Every structure is written in structure tokens, then in C-alpha cells.
Coordinates of C-alpha atoms and ligand atoms in Angstrom, one line a residue:
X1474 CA 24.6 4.2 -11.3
X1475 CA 21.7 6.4 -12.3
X1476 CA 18.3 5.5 -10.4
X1477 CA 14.5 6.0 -12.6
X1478 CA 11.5 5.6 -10.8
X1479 CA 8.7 5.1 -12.8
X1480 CA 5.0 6.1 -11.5
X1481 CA 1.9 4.2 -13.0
X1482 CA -1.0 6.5 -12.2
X1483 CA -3.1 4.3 -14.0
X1484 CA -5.5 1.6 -11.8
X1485 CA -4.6 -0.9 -14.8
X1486 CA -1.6 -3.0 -13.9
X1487 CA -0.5 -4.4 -18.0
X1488 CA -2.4 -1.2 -19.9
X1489 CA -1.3 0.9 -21.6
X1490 CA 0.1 3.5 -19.3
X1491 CA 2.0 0.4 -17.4
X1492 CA 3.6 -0.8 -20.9
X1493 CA 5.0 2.3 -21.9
X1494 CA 6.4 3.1 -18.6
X1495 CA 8.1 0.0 -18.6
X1496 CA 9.6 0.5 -22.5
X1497 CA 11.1 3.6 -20.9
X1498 CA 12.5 2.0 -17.9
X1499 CA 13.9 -0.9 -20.1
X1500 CA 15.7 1.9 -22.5
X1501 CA 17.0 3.5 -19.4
X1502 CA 18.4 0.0 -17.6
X1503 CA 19.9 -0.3 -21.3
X1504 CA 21.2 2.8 -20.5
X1505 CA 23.4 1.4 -17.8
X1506 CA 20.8 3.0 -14.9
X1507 CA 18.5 0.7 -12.1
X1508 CA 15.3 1.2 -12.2
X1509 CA 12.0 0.6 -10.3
X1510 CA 8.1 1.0 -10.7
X1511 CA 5.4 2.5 -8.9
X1512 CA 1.8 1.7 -9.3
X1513 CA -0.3 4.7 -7.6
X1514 CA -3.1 2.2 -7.8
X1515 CA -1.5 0.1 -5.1
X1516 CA -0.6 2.5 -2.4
X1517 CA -2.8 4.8 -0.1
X1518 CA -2.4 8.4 -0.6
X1519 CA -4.6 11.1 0.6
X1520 CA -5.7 14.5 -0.7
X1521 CA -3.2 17.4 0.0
X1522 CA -5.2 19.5 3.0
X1523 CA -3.0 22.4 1.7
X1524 CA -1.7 22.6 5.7
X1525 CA 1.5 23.5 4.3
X1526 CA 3.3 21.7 7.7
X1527 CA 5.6 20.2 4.5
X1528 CA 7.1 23.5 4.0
X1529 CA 7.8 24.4 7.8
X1530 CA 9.6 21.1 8.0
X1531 CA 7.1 19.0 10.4
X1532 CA 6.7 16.3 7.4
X1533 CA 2.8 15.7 6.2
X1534 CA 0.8 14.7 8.3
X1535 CA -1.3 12.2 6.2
X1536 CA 1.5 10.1 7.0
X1537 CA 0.7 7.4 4.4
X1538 CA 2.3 5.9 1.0
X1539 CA 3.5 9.3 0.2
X1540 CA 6.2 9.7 2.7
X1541 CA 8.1 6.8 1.2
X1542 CA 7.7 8.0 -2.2
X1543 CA 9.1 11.3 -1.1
X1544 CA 12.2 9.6 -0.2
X1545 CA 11.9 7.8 -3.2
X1546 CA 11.9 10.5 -5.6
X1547 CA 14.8 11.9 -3.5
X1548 CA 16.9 8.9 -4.4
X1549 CA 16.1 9.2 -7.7
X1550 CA 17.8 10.6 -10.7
X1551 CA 15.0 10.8 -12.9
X1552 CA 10.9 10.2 -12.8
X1553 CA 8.8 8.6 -15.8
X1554 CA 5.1 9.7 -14.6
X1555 CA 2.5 7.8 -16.3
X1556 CA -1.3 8.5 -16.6
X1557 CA -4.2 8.0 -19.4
X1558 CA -6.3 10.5 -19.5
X1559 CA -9.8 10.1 -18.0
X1560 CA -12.2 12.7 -19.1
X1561 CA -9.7 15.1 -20.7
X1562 CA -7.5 14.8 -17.6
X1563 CA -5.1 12.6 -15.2
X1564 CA -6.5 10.2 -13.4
X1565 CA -7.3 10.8 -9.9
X1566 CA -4.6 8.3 -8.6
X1567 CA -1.8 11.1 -10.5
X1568 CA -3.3 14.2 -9.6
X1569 CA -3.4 13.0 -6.1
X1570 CA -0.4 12.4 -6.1
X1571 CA 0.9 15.6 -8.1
X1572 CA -0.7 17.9 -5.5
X1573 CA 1.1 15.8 -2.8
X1574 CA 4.3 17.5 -4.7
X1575 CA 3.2 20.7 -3.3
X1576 CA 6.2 19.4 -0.3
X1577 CA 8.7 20.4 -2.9
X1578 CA 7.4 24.1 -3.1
X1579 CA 9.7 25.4 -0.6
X1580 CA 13.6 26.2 -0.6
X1581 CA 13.7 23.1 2.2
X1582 CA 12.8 20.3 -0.3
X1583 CA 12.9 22.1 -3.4
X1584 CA 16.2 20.4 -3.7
X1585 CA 15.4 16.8 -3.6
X1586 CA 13.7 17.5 -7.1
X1587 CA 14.9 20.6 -9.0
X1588 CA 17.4 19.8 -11.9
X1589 CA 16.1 16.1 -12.1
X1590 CA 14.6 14.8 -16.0
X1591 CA 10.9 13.1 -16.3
X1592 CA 9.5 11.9 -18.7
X1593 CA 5.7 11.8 -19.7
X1594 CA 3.5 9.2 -20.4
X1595 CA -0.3 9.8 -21.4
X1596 CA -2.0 7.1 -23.4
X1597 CA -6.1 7.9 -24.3
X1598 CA -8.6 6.7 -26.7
X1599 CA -9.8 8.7 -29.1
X1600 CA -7.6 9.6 -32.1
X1601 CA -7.2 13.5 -31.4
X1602 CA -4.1 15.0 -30.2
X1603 CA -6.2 17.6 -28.7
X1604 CA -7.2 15.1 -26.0
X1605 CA -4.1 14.4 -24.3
X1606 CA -2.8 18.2 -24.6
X1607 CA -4.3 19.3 -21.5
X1608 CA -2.3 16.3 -19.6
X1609 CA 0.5 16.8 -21.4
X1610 CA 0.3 20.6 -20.2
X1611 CA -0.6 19.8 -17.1
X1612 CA 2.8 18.0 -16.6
X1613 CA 4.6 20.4 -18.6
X1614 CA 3.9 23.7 -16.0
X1615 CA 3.8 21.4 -12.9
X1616 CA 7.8 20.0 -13.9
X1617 CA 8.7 23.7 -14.8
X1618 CA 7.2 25.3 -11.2
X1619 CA 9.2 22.8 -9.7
X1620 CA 12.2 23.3 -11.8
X1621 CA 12.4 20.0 -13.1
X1622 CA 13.2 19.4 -17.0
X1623 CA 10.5 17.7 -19.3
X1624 CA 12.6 15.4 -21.2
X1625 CA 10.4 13.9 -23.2
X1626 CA 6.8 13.0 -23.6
X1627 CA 5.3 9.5 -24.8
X1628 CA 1.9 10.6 -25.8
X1629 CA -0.4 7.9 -28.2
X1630 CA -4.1 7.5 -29.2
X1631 CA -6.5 5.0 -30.1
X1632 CA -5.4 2.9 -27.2
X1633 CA -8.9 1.7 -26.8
X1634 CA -8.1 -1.8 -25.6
X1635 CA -6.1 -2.9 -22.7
X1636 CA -2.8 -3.6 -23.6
X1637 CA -3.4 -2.1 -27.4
X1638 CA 0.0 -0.3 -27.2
X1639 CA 1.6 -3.9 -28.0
X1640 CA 0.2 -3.8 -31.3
X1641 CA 2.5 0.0 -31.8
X1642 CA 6.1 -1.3 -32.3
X1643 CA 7.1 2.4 -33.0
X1644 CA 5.9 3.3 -29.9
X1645 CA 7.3 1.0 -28.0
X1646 CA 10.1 1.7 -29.4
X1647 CA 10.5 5.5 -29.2
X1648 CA 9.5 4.5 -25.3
X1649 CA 12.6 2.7 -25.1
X1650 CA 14.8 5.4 -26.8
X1651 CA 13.5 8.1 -24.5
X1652 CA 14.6 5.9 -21.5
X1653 CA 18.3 5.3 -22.9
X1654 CA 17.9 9.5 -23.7
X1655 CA 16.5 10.1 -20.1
X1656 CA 19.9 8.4 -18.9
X1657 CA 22.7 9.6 -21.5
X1658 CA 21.2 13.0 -21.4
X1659 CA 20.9 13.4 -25.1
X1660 CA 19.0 16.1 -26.3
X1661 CA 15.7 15.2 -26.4
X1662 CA 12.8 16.3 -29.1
X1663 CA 9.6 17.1 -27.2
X1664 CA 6.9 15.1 -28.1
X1665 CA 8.7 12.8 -30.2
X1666 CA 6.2 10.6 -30.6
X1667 CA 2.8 12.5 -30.2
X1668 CA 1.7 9.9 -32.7
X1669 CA -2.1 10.3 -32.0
X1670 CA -3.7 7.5 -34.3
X1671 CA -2.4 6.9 -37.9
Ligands
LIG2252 C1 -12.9 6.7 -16.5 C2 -12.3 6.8 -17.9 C3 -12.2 8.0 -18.6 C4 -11.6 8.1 -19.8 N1 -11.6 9.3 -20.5 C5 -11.1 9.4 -21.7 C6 -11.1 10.6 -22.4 O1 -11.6 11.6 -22.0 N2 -10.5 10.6 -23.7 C7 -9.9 9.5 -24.2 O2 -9.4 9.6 -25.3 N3 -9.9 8.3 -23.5 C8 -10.4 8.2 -22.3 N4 -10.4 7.0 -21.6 C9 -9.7 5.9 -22.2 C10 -8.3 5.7 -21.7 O3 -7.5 6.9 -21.7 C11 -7.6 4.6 -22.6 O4 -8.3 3.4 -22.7 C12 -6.1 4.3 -22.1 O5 -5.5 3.6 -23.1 C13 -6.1 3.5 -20.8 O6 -4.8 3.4 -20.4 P1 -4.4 2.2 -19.3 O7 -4.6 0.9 -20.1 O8 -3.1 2.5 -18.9 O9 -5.4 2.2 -18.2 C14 -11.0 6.9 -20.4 C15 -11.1 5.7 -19.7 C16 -11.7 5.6 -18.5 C17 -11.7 4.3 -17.7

């Protein structure tokens, strides 16, 4: 059975970024894969000194929350990373957290992620696709470094409220279908549903 981990870098548990993270997990245990969540929000994880100790084998030092998410990701078959963009960016909680994948830039640990899918979650306010391109980059070049495949991207605006994203059935929707694709290993259309607001 295929394992997703899903990875809330938002500090709202029920927004957006939770929501659509969970559509694509439910498409994915439709899928015929088990699945669990993440919320960055909960756990402790310090800033990446840049000590590089990761990549000589003597584990981080921090020695907090990220160590079991390494060995998380390790188990898993497939990430969804979730984050709305705060000020044109991820939140702190996911960038954190991204530079804590520095670990994987070396042939020792490269392994444990290269070859695996993710998919993308970014969520934001205003109604300009422009907005959420930087995240959506940001991903993009950080997957490919580690030689990871973007499989697909779940990118949609005017999510003002909390919890707005219920009022999007097609969004929900296409959330759900990227999870069954993140599974099956369909071919998958980038940005498939970069809706921004309609
Ligand atoms: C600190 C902060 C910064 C934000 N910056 C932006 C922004 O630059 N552009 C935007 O469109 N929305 C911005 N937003 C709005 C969120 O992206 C939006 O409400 C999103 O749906 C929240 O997702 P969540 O419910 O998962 O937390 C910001 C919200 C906060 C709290």
C-alpha cells in the first residue's frame, strides 16, 4: 500500500490550506493508498544553522520535530505540501521547514526522497494568479533540486475567509482527483486548477 503524508504549513487547522490537503489525501485513500497529516503549526522546528553535520551523517543537531518527519517522509511514497501565501511567500512554518530539506542534499539521504511525487497546495487572497506564482515556483525548483516530481499543483484565490474553499466544489474536487492521480500515477496537467478567482 502506497503511504501520502500530507504537510499543513499553515498555523490555521480547518483553512484553507488544511481543506485542500485533506481533498487530496481523500482522492489518494480513494486511490487505495494510507494516508496521514502534518500540521507544521503543531510541532517545534528550528532554523537550518546551515552546519551541514546532515550531510556528514551525524544527524541534525536541532534534534527536534524534524527528525521524525525525516523518517516520515522516508516512509512515504508521496508528499502533499501545503501553504497560503503570506506576503507574496510561504509561511514561515513551510519555509522552515523546506530549508530543514537541505538533509537531503547529499548522495547519503538524497535517496529517501528523489523519485518520490508531491503535490502543491497554495491558497491566498487576492484574485491574481501572479500572487501565488512565486510559491508555486518556489516549490517547483526546490522538488526539482531534490529530484522529486511536481505532480500537480492545487493553486486558488479569493480565499479570504477561513474555510472559504468549501464554498469551491471544483476545487475540492480537482483536490480529490490530484490525490487518486498522485497514487495511480496518471499523467498529471500542471496547474490544473490555477483557478485564481472567477
Ligand atoms: C500574515 C498573512 C499574510 C498574507 N499575505 C497574503 C498575500 O500576500 N497575498 C494574498 O493573496 N493573501 C495573503 N494572505 C491571505 C491568505 O493567503 C489567505 O487568507 C489564505 O486563504 C489562508 O489560508 P489558510 O486558511 O489555510 O490559513 C495573508 C494572510 C496572512 C495571515
Amino acid at each position: 500500500m502506497k503511504r501520502v503524508l500530507g504537510i499543513v504549513g499553515s498555523p490555521r487547522r480547518g483553512g484553507n490550506t488544511d481543506i485542500l490537503v485533506a481533498s487530496i489525501l481523500d482522492g489518494a485513500r480513494a486511490a487505495g493508498a494510507s494516508t496521514e497529516t502534518v500540521f507544521l503549526g503543531g510541532l517545534t522546528i528550528r532554523e537550518c544553522d546551515g552546519c551541514h553535520a546532515c550531510w556528514r551523517g551525524a544527524g541534525c543537531p536541532k534534534q527536534d520535530d524534524m527528525n521524525g518527519l525525516y523518517r516520515a517522509i522516508a516512509a512515504a511514497d508521496a508528499l502533499v505540501l501545503g501553504t497560503p501565501v503570506y506576503w507574496y511567500a510561504p509561511t514561515a512554518l513551510m519555509k522552515g521547514f523546506v530549508d530543514r530539506l537541505v538533509f537531503y542534499n547529499c548522495d547519503r539521504n538524497r535517496g529517501d526522497v528523489s523519485g518520490k511525487r508531491a503535490a502543491v497546495v497554495v491558497p491566498y487572497e487576492e484574485d491574481d494568479p501572479a500572487t501565488a506564482a512565486p510559491v508555486v515556483e518556489f516549490f517547483a525548483r526546490s522538488l526539482h533540486y531534490l529530484e522529486m516530481e511536481l505532480a500537480g499543483t492545487a493553486v486558488v484565490g479569493g480565499m479570504a475567509r477561513k474555510g472559504q474553499v468549501l464554498e469551491r466544489e471544483d476545487a475540492l474536487q480537482s483536490a480529490v482527483e490530484l490525490g487518486r492521480k498522485l497514487v495511480d500515477g496518471g499523467r498529471l496537467r500542471e496547474g490544473q486548477f490555477s483557478t485564481g478567482m472567477e
